[in-house]
mmCIF file of C-alpha atoms and ligand atoms in Angstrom:
data_model
loop_
_atom_site.group_PDB
_atom_site.id
_atom_site.type_symbol
_atom_site.label_atom_id
_atom_site.label_comp_id
_atom_site.label_asym_id
_atom_site.label_seq_id
_atom_site.Cartn_x
_atom_site.Cartn_y
_atom_site.Cartn_z
ATOM 1 C CA MET A 1 105.874 137.408 105.235
ATOM 2 C CA ALA A 2 105.880 134.038 107.574
ATOM 3 C CA ASP A 3 108.509 132.377 108.746
ATOM 4 C CA LEU A 4 109.706 129.777 105.915
ATOM 5 C CA SER A 5 112.666 128.317 107.421
ATOM 6 C CA ALA A 6 111.080 124.911 108.350
ATOM 7 C CA PHE A 7 111.347 124.346 104.241
ATOM 8 C CA SER A 8 114.148 122.329 102.922
ATOM 9 C CA GLU A 9 116.010 122.397 99.408
ATOM 10 C CA SER A 10 117.586 119.117 99.801
ATOM 11 C CA TYR A 11 116.806 115.674 101.570
ATOM 12 C CA PRO A 12 120.150 116.287 104.194
ATOM 13 C CA GLU A 13 118.844 119.339 105.435
ATOM 14 C CA ALA A 14 114.966 118.654 105.803
ATOM 15 C CA ARG A 15 116.155 115.315 107.934
ATOM 16 C CA ALA A 16 118.246 117.942 110.182
ATOM 17 C CA LYS A 17 115.430 120.126 110.290
ATOM 18 C CA PHE A 18 113.666 116.919 111.279
ATOM 19 C CA LEU A 19 115.545 115.479 113.887
ATOM 20 C CA ASP A 20 116.340 119.051 115.507
ATOM 21 C CA ALA A 21 112.230 119.940 116.069
ATOM 22 C CA ALA A 22 111.416 116.183 117.015
ATOM 23 C CA GLY A 23 113.781 115.770 119.936
ATOM 24 C CA ALA A 24 115.503 112.711 121.814
ATOM 25 C CA HIS A 25 112.985 110.097 121.007
ATOM 26 C CA VAL A 26 113.797 109.176 117.575
ATOM 27 C CA ARG A 27 114.087 105.615 115.926
ATOM 28 C CA HIS A 28 115.970 105.244 112.769
ATOM 29 C CA TYR A 29 115.579 102.818 110.009
ATOM 30 C CA ASP A 30 118.168 102.701 107.460
ATOM 31 C CA HIS A 31 118.104 102.217 103.737
ATOM 32 C CA PRO A 32 120.544 100.156 101.973
ATOM 33 C CA GLN A 33 122.105 103.469 100.120
ATOM 34 C CA LYS A 34 124.245 105.376 103.124
ATOM 35 C CA GLY A 35 122.884 108.679 104.184
ATOM 36 C CA LEU A 36 118.974 107.724 103.664
ATOM 37 C CA PHE A 37 116.885 107.176 106.365
ATOM 38 C CA LEU A 38 112.940 106.862 107.481
ATOM 39 C CA ASP A 39 113.314 108.605 110.887
ATOM 40 C CA VAL A 40 110.162 107.981 113.084
ATOM 41 C CA ALA A 41 109.944 110.230 116.369
ATOM 42 C CA THR A 42 107.709 109.902 119.346
ATOM 43 C CA ILE A 43 106.711 113.431 121.283
ATOM 44 C CA GLY A 44 104.929 112.374 124.443
ATOM 45 C CA ASP A 45 104.987 109.102 126.394
ATOM 46 C CA ALA A 46 106.010 106.455 123.919
ATOM 47 C CA GLN A 47 103.413 103.896 125.629
ATOM 48 C CA ALA A 48 100.532 106.160 125.667
ATOM 49 C CA PRO A 49 97.320 104.415 124.387
ATOM 50 C CA HIS A 50 96.241 107.073 121.474
ATOM 51 C CA VAL A 51 98.833 108.024 119.132
ATOM 52 C CA PHE A 52 98.667 110.382 116.681
ATOM 53 C CA ALA A 53 100.976 109.079 113.630
ATOM 54 C CA VAL A 54 101.605 111.685 110.805
ATOM 55 C CA GLY A 55 104.279 110.904 107.785
ATOM 56 C CA CYS A 56 105.261 112.429 104.622
ATOM 57 C CA GLY A 57 107.483 111.498 101.650
ATOM 58 C CA THR A 58 105.302 108.592 100.687
ATOM 59 C CA HIS A 59 105.922 110.206 97.022
ATOM 60 C CA GLY A 60 109.547 111.140 97.633
ATOM 61 C CA ILE A 61 110.005 114.652 96.404
ATOM 62 C CA GLU A 62 106.166 115.122 98.185
ATOM 63 C CA GLY A 63 107.651 115.046 100.965
ATOM 64 C CA TYR A 64 109.542 118.329 100.819
ATOM 65 C CA SER A 65 105.860 120.007 101.638
ATOM 66 C CA GLY A 66 105.240 117.588 104.225
ATOM 67 C CA SER A 67 108.635 117.341 105.945
ATOM 68 C CA GLY A 68 108.199 121.823 106.178
ATOM 69 C CA ALA A 69 105.042 121.363 107.420
ATOM 70 C CA LEU A 70 105.688 118.755 110.108
ATOM 71 C CA VAL A 71 108.665 120.459 111.339
ATOM 72 C CA HIS A 72 107.182 124.080 111.796
ATOM 73 C CA TRP A 73 104.483 122.030 113.957
ATOM 74 C CA LEU A 74 106.790 120.414 115.751
ATOM 75 C CA ARG A 75 108.724 123.690 116.710
ATOM 76 C CA SER A 76 105.239 125.431 117.842
ATOM 77 C CA GLY A 77 105.576 123.581 120.737
ATOM 78 C CA VAL A 78 102.730 120.568 120.344
ATOM 79 C CA ALA A 79 104.745 118.417 122.948
ATOM 80 C CA LYS A 80 103.569 120.869 125.564
ATOM 81 C CA ARG A 81 99.807 120.755 124.508
ATOM 82 C CA LEU A 82 99.336 116.813 124.100
ATOM 83 C CA PRO A 83 96.985 115.017 126.701
ATOM 84 C CA ARG A 84 99.026 112.382 129.275
ATOM 85 C CA ASP A 85 97.432 109.566 127.355
ATOM 86 C CA THR A 86 98.338 110.986 123.601
ATOM 87 C CA ALA A 87 101.134 110.924 121.791
ATOM 88 C CA VAL A 88 102.168 112.018 118.468
ATOM 89 C CA VAL A 89 104.398 109.559 116.211
ATOM 90 C CA ALA A 90 105.995 111.329 113.407
ATOM 91 C CA PHE A 91 107.557 109.691 109.924
ATOM 92 C CA HIS A 92 110.074 111.350 108.157
ATOM 93 C CA ALA A 93 110.305 110.283 104.522
ATOM 94 C CA HIS A 94 108.875 106.939 103.663
ATOM 95 C CA ASN A 95 110.568 106.798 100.753
ATOM 96 C CA PRO A 96 113.874 108.725 101.479
ATOM 97 C CA TRP A 97 115.452 107.805 98.071
ATOM 98 C CA GLY A 98 112.487 109.446 95.895
ATOM 99 C CA PHE A 99 113.098 112.456 98.459
ATOM 100 C CA ALA A 100 117.042 112.767 98.150
ATOM 101 C CA ASN A 101 116.378 112.281 94.326
ATOM 102 C CA ARG A 102 113.689 114.542 93.609
ATOM 103 C CA THR A 103 111.108 112.133 92.370
ATOM 104 C CA ARG A 104 107.960 110.648 93.340
ATOM 105 C CA VAL A 105 108.811 106.999 92.942
ATOM 106 C CA THR A 106 111.309 104.467 94.461
ATOM 107 C CA GLU A 107 114.795 103.563 93.469
ATOM 108 C CA GLU A 108 112.813 100.819 91.296
ATOM 109 C CA ASN A 109 110.131 103.284 89.440
ATOM 110 C CA VAL A 110 107.978 101.851 91.858
ATOM 111 C CA ASP A 111 104.896 104.083 93.051
ATOM 112 C CA LEU A 112 105.309 103.071 97.105
ATOM 113 C CA ASN A 113 101.609 104.177 97.687
ATOM 114 C CA ARG A 114 100.861 101.249 95.095
ATOM 115 C CA ASN A 115 103.356 98.514 96.526
ATOM 116 C CA PHE A 116 101.395 97.568 99.771
ATOM 117 C CA VAL A 117 99.867 94.551 97.869
ATOM 118 C CA ASP A 118 100.247 91.229 99.194
ATOM 119 C CA PHE A 119 102.818 89.657 96.995
ATOM 120 C CA SER A 120 102.113 86.296 97.816
ATOM 121 C CA ARG A 121 99.174 86.114 95.527
ATOM 122 C CA PRO A 122 98.512 87.278 91.975
ATOM 123 C CA ARG A 123 98.895 91.575 91.267
ATOM 124 C CA PRO A 124 95.848 92.998 90.966
ATOM 125 C CA ALA A 125 94.912 93.480 87.579
ATOM 126 C CA ASN A 126 94.459 96.678 85.270
ATOM 127 C CA PRO A 127 93.717 95.800 81.874
ATOM 128 C CA HIS A 128 93.221 99.278 80.600
ATOM 129 C CA TYR A 129 96.734 100.368 81.266
ATOM 130 C CA ALA A 130 98.429 98.547 78.271
ATOM 131 C CA GLU A 131 96.863 101.006 76.219
ATOM 132 C CA VAL A 132 97.492 104.267 78.359
ATOM 133 C CA HIS A 133 101.359 103.206 78.640
ATOM 134 C CA GLU A 134 101.396 103.128 74.771
ATOM 135 C CA ILE A 135 100.174 106.682 75.087
ATOM 136 C CA VAL A 136 102.388 108.299 78.070
ATOM 137 C CA THR A 137 105.684 106.563 77.156
ATOM 138 C CA PRO A 138 106.731 108.915 74.091
ATOM 139 C CA GLN A 139 110.396 108.603 73.230
ATOM 140 C CA ARG A 140 110.629 112.525 72.350
ATOM 141 C CA TRP A 141 109.560 115.181 74.876
ATOM 142 C CA ASP A 142 108.917 118.274 73.192
ATOM 143 C CA GLU A 143 105.630 120.625 72.982
ATOM 144 C CA GLU A 144 104.066 118.796 69.911
ATOM 145 C CA THR A 145 104.766 115.628 71.360
ATOM 146 C CA VAL A 146 103.486 115.985 74.670
ATOM 147 C CA ALA A 147 100.150 117.765 72.927
ATOM 148 C CA GLU A 148 99.380 114.809 70.626
ATOM 149 C CA VAL A 149 99.534 112.511 73.804
ATOM 150 C CA PHE A 150 97.018 114.823 75.785
ATOM 151 C CA ARG A 151 94.854 114.587 72.290
ATOM 152 C CA LYS A 152 95.058 110.428 72.264
ATOM 153 C CA LEU A 153 94.222 110.413 76.276
ATOM 154 C CA ALA A 154 91.427 112.910 75.463
ATOM 155 C CA ALA A 155 90.288 110.369 73.101
ATOM 156 C CA PHE A 156 91.034 107.439 75.754
ATOM 157 C CA LYS A 157 88.865 108.716 78.083
ATOM 158 C CA ALA A 158 86.025 109.791 75.901
ATOM 159 C CA ARG A 159 85.821 105.921 74.584
ATOM 160 C CA VAL A 160 85.875 104.333 78.069
ATOM 161 C CA GLY A 161 84.513 107.008 80.776
ATOM 162 C CA GLU A 162 85.954 109.166 83.732
ATOM 163 C CA GLN A 163 86.183 106.102 86.281
ATOM 164 C CA ALA A 164 88.075 103.890 83.839
ATOM 165 C CA PHE A 165 90.194 106.072 82.765
ATOM 166 C CA SER A 166 91.213 107.217 86.578
ATOM 167 C CA ASP A 167 91.617 103.741 87.524
ATOM 168 C CA ALA A 168 93.586 102.856 84.301
ATOM 169 C CA TYR A 169 96.026 105.612 84.431
ATOM 170 C CA ASN A 170 96.029 106.233 88.270
ATOM 171 C CA GLY A 171 94.867 103.230 90.136
ATOM 172 C CA GLY A 172 98.295 101.234 90.173
ATOM 173 C CA GLN A 173 99.716 98.835 87.644
ATOM 174 C CA TYR A 174 101.754 95.882 88.177
ATOM 175 C CA THR A 175 102.860 95.007 84.370
ATOM 176 C CA HIS A 176 105.169 97.377 82.925
ATOM 177 C CA ALA A 177 107.945 98.104 85.201
ATOM 178 C CA ASP A 178 108.891 101.552 83.083
ATOM 179 C CA GLY A 179 105.571 102.721 83.139
ATOM 180 C CA LEU A 180 103.758 105.419 85.399
ATOM 181 C CA PHE A 181 101.949 104.454 88.831
ATOM 182 C CA TYR A 182 103.879 100.600 88.714
ATOM 183 C CA GLY A 183 102.882 99.089 92.186
ATOM 184 C CA GLY A 184 106.482 96.851 91.667
ATOM 185 C CA ALA A 185 106.693 93.241 92.066
ATOM 186 C CA ARG A 186 108.312 93.028 95.356
ATOM 187 C CA ALA A 187 108.147 94.864 98.711
ATOM 188 C CA GLN A 188 109.991 98.245 98.345
ATOM 189 C CA TRP A 189 112.486 98.818 101.171
ATOM 190 C CA GLY A 190 109.900 101.834 102.139
ATOM 191 C CA ASN A 191 107.130 99.344 102.542
ATOM 192 C CA SER A 192 108.909 96.878 105.196
ATOM 193 C CA ALA A 193 110.888 99.873 106.795
ATOM 194 C CA PHE A 194 106.860 101.517 107.181
ATOM 195 C CA ARG A 195 106.064 97.921 108.512
ATOM 196 C CA ARG A 196 108.834 97.682 111.047
ATOM 197 C CA ALA A 197 108.685 101.225 112.119
ATOM 198 C CA VAL A 198 104.593 100.545 112.866
ATOM 199 C CA THR A 199 105.057 97.499 114.557
ATOM 200 C CA GLU A 200 108.236 99.079 117.105
ATOM 201 C CA ASN A 201 106.525 102.121 117.771
ATOM 202 C CA LEU A 202 102.578 101.829 117.312
ATOM 203 C CA ARG A 203 101.887 98.159 118.522
ATOM 204 C CA HIS A 204 100.931 99.195 121.969
ATOM 205 C CA ALA A 205 98.390 101.638 120.475
ATOM 206 C CA ARG A 206 94.581 101.338 121.592
ATOM 207 C CA LYS A 207 93.627 104.655 119.432
ATOM 208 C CA ALA A 208 95.641 105.131 116.782
ATOM 209 C CA ALA A 209 95.416 107.528 113.907
ATOM 210 C CA PHE A 210 97.347 107.887 110.570
ATOM 211 C CA MET A 211 97.607 111.222 108.453
ATOM 212 C CA ASP A 212 99.870 110.577 105.166
ATOM 213 C CA LEU A 213 100.648 113.912 103.419
ATOM 214 C CA HIS A 214 101.117 114.528 99.624
ATOM 215 C CA THR A 215 101.199 117.070 97.156
ATOM 216 C CA GLY A 216 99.480 117.480 94.122
ATOM 217 C CA ILE A 217 95.998 116.721 94.029
ATOM 218 C CA GLY A 218 93.564 119.927 94.792
ATOM 219 C CA PRO A 219 93.444 123.925 94.197
ATOM 220 C CA ARG A 220 96.728 125.990 94.487
ATOM 221 C CA TYR A 221 97.139 126.638 98.147
ATOM 222 C CA GLY A 222 94.620 124.897 99.201
ATOM 223 C CA HIS A 223 94.397 121.414 100.507
ATOM 224 C CA VAL A 224 91.898 118.328 100.200
ATOM 225 C CA TYR A 225 91.339 115.064 102.339
ATOM 226 C CA LEU A 226 91.307 111.663 101.026
ATOM 227 C CA THR A 227 89.668 109.205 103.244
ATOM 228 C CA PHE A 228 89.332 105.967 101.906
ATOM 229 C CA ALA A 229 86.830 104.581 104.577
ATOM 230 C CA PRO A 230 83.592 103.109 103.792
ATOM 231 C CA SER A 231 80.581 105.746 103.882
ATOM 232 C CA GLY A 232 78.784 105.047 107.070
ATOM 233 C CA SER A 233 81.635 103.081 109.027
ATOM 234 C CA PRO A 234 83.209 104.477 112.545
ATOM 235 C CA ALA A 235 86.457 105.579 110.901
ATOM 236 C CA TYR A 236 84.508 107.903 108.502
ATOM 237 C CA ALA A 237 82.354 108.925 111.320
ATOM 238 C CA ARG A 238 85.902 109.859 113.371
ATOM 239 C CA ALA A 239 87.232 111.534 109.865
ATOM 240 C CA ARG A 240 84.301 114.010 109.641
ATOM 241 C CA ALA A 241 84.049 114.666 113.505
ATOM 242 C CA TRP A 242 87.732 115.512 113.487
ATOM 243 C CA TRP A 243 87.815 117.631 110.073
ATOM 244 C CA GLY A 244 84.627 118.527 109.409
ATOM 245 C CA ASP A 245 82.558 117.391 106.368
ATOM 246 C CA ARG A 246 85.683 118.349 103.976
ATOM 247 C CA ALA A 247 87.472 114.783 105.609
ATOM 248 C CA VAL A 248 84.907 112.699 103.693
ATOM 249 C CA ASN A 249 82.915 114.728 100.747
ATOM 250 C CA ARG A 250 86.393 115.165 98.535
ATOM 251 C CA GLU A 251 85.442 119.099 98.553
ATOM 252 C CA GLY A 252 88.105 120.750 96.357
ATOM 253 C CA VAL A 253 89.247 117.563 94.458
ATOM 254 C CA THR A 254 89.265 118.466 90.881
ATOM 255 C CA HIS A 255 89.386 115.013 89.352
ATOM 256 C CA LYS A 256 86.139 114.173 88.142
ATOM 257 C CA ALA A 257 86.763 110.404 89.288
ATOM 258 C CA VAL A 258 88.968 109.451 91.767
ATOM 259 C CA ALA A 259 90.433 106.147 90.885
ATOM 260 C CA VAL A 260 90.225 103.376 92.922
ATOM 261 C CA TYR A 261 93.893 102.901 94.478
ATOM 262 C CA ARG A 262 95.127 99.291 95.335
ATOM 263 C CA GLY A 263 98.263 98.956 97.895
ATOM 264 C CA VAL A 264 98.492 101.907 99.111
ATOM 265 C CA LEU A 265 100.290 102.879 102.742
ATOM 266 C CA LEU A 266 97.406 103.483 104.832
ATOM 267 C CA ASP A 267 95.824 100.441 104.183
ATOM 268 C CA ALA A 268 98.951 98.501 105.655
ATOM 269 C CA PHE A 269 98.529 100.746 108.759
ATOM 270 C CA ALA A 270 94.948 99.621 109.356
ATOM 271 C CA GLU A 271 95.809 96.279 108.673
ATOM 272 C CA MET A 272 98.579 95.977 110.967
ATOM 273 C CA LEU A 273 97.126 97.301 114.071
ATOM 274 C CA PRO A 274 94.075 94.855 114.482
ATOM 275 C CA GLN A 275 93.810 95.553 118.022
ATOM 276 C CA ALA A 276 93.371 99.123 117.969
ATOM 277 C CA GLU A 277 90.607 101.524 116.699
ATOM 278 C CA VAL A 278 92.171 103.310 113.561
ATOM 279 C CA THR A 279 91.297 106.416 111.659
ATOM 280 C CA THR A 280 93.542 107.004 108.622
ATOM 281 C CA ILE A 281 93.768 110.078 106.081
ATOM 282 C CA VAL A 282 95.303 111.699 102.942
ATOM 283 C CA VAL A 283 96.030 114.887 102.610
ATOM 284 C CA GLU A 284 97.174 116.491 99.482
ATOM 285 C CA PHE A 285 98.508 120.424 99.068
ATOM 286 C CA GLY A 286 97.179 121.504 95.755
ATOM 287 C CA THR A 287 99.649 122.496 93.110
ATOM 288 C CA LEU A 288 98.582 122.598 89.743
ATOM 289 C CA ALA A 289 95.484 120.878 88.016
ATOM 290 C CA ARG A 290 95.413 117.627 87.075
ATOM 291 C CA GLU A 291 96.675 117.900 83.189
ATOM 292 C CA GLY A 292 99.617 119.364 84.621
ATOM 293 C CA MET A 293 100.545 117.018 87.088
ATOM 294 C CA GLN A 294 99.892 114.035 84.498
ATOM 295 C CA ARG A 295 102.356 115.913 82.818
ATOM 296 C CA ALA A 296 104.551 116.004 85.223
ATOM 297 C CA GLY A 297 104.299 112.248 85.961
ATOM 298 C CA MET A 298 105.149 111.654 82.332
ATOM 299 C CA LEU A 299 107.917 114.122 82.588
ATOM 300 C CA GLN A 300 109.508 112.405 85.130
ATOM 301 C CA ARG A 301 109.145 109.115 83.661
ATOM 302 C CA TRP A 302 110.808 110.475 80.240
ATOM 303 C CA MET A 303 113.913 111.803 82.376
ATOM 304 C CA ARG A 304 114.633 108.355 83.897
ATOM 305 C CA PHE A 305 114.364 106.226 80.839
ATOM 306 C CA GLU A 306 114.937 108.454 78.127
ATOM 307 C CA GLY A 307 116.936 111.437 79.903
ATOM 308 C CA PRO A 308 120.292 109.660 80.000
ATOM 309 C CA ARG A 309 120.778 109.975 76.182
ATOM 310 C CA HIS A 310 119.793 113.883 76.430
ATOM 311 C CA PRO A 311 121.953 114.789 79.747
ATOM 312 C CA GLU A 312 122.116 118.534 78.948
ATOM 313 C CA ARG A 313 118.132 118.775 79.173
ATOM 314 C CA LEU A 314 117.475 117.415 82.362
ATOM 315 C CA PRO A 315 118.735 120.879 84.828
ATOM 316 C CA ALA A 316 115.611 122.562 83.384
ATOM 317 C CA LEU A 317 113.451 119.930 82.900
ATOM 318 C CA GLN A 318 113.894 118.936 86.753
ATOM 319 C CA ARG A 319 113.052 122.223 87.719
ATOM 320 C CA GLU A 320 109.876 121.865 85.637
ATOM 321 C CA TYR A 321 109.166 119.250 87.489
ATOM 322 C CA ASP A 322 110.278 120.508 90.849
ATOM 323 C CA GLU A 323 107.358 123.371 90.741
ATOM 324 C CA ALA A 324 104.754 120.955 90.410
ATOM 325 C CA PHE A 325 105.704 118.920 93.214
ATOM 326 C CA TYR A 326 107.311 121.225 95.440
ATOM 327 C CA PRO A 327 106.572 125.256 94.531
ATOM 328 C CA SER A 328 109.137 127.384 95.371
ATOM 329 C CA GLU A 329 106.350 130.199 95.222
ATOM 330 C CA PRO A 330 106.402 131.890 98.769
ATOM 331 C CA ARG A 331 102.828 131.908 98.766
ATOM 332 C CA TRP A 332 102.090 128.479 98.321
ATOM 333 C CA ARG A 333 104.664 127.661 101.269
ATOM 334 C CA GLU A 334 103.103 129.846 103.508
ATOM 335 C CA ALA A 335 99.709 128.395 103.203
ATOM 336 C CA VAL A 336 101.090 124.756 103.677
ATOM 337 C CA LEU A 337 101.951 125.892 107.176
ATOM 338 C CA ALA A 338 99.156 127.681 107.922
ATOM 339 C CA GLN A 339 96.662 124.835 106.580
ATOM 340 C CA SER A 340 98.921 122.156 108.307
ATOM 341 C CA LEU A 341 99.014 123.575 111.854
ATOM 342 C CA ASP A 342 95.357 123.451 111.928
ATOM 343 C CA PHE A 343 94.820 120.021 110.395
ATOM 344 C CA LEU A 344 97.351 118.406 112.471
ATOM 345 C CA GLU A 345 96.152 119.794 115.693
ATOM 346 C CA ARG A 346 92.386 118.577 114.792
ATOM 347 C CA GLY A 347 93.970 115.153 114.506
ATOM 348 C CA ALA A 348 95.996 114.837 118.116
ATOM 349 C CA ARG A 349 92.968 116.423 119.426
ATOM 350 C CA GLY A 350 90.312 113.839 117.840
ATOM 351 C CA VAL A 351 92.855 110.765 118.632
ATOM 352 C CA SER A 352 93.058 112.291 122.387
ATOM 353 C CA ALA A 353 89.355 112.685 122.573
ATOM 354 C CA SER A 354 87.819 109.525 120.494
HETATM 355 ZN ZN1 LIG B 1 101.753 111.878 96.566
#
């Protein structure tokens, strides 16, 4: 049985383990709610021109797996293996409120990974979302209602096609504050804190990579890479050289069409370092099939907006939600650790050699 002590069951426990594993060079960004932080640790020379950055908790609760992976990797002694010109910068909890409250979204029901848009301009349009919203916001939560929701979603998908369905459902929307994948009406704290942290910890970098750790897409016990670099671009070629064909061919992605996401954190990272050669990638640890994750997303929304009238139901429903984003099964957690040791090492080696 593998050592699973890198994982945690609460945000304070995860934070304490991260700070303990990260060493002395950590900056703390205070959230308005006491006790919540984005913590950013530098391992190696803080002025190193090559930086491998890795972060977790963009989607709150998904940070439990990413935090475990980071703590395990840091404990493994990565600092001793880095070349002199390379540093690791580890971001712990991009959305600490969601992490602490075991939900994917922020304090304003915002998907932080749709929030990095330019709020001085009109928000991106998602005209099909209004129809999705009608379907995915039932007042009741029981198996009959959920089955009816999925029948309606299937009919909608058959009418508009796989790509339009994914774009409408997952792409991000800026019109329904009580809806799914809501990108927000203003920059979230996690957005501003991330930008500040990138500036303060990476502005000197000449070569920089960012790996954002997520949970939910892909086969259980496996992981998938999502790169958004255009095919044929240098960033695309680097991702393939460092992590193999899987980094770019979407192997393991079970969605028939992946949405075109708006306002993602990695876009902001690349925009903020125009002087650097930048490589970015998302890694997703798989948990449930897509329908299971859709159910979990709707459940989260129901708990937030309808749940206060049904407090007696919340503990059991929260446990169901937790299992979708942070499975308790030891085999799943072992797989997270084994896989992440490999792809984190590859990232650090890649940015040091490129
Ligand atoms: Zn995510």
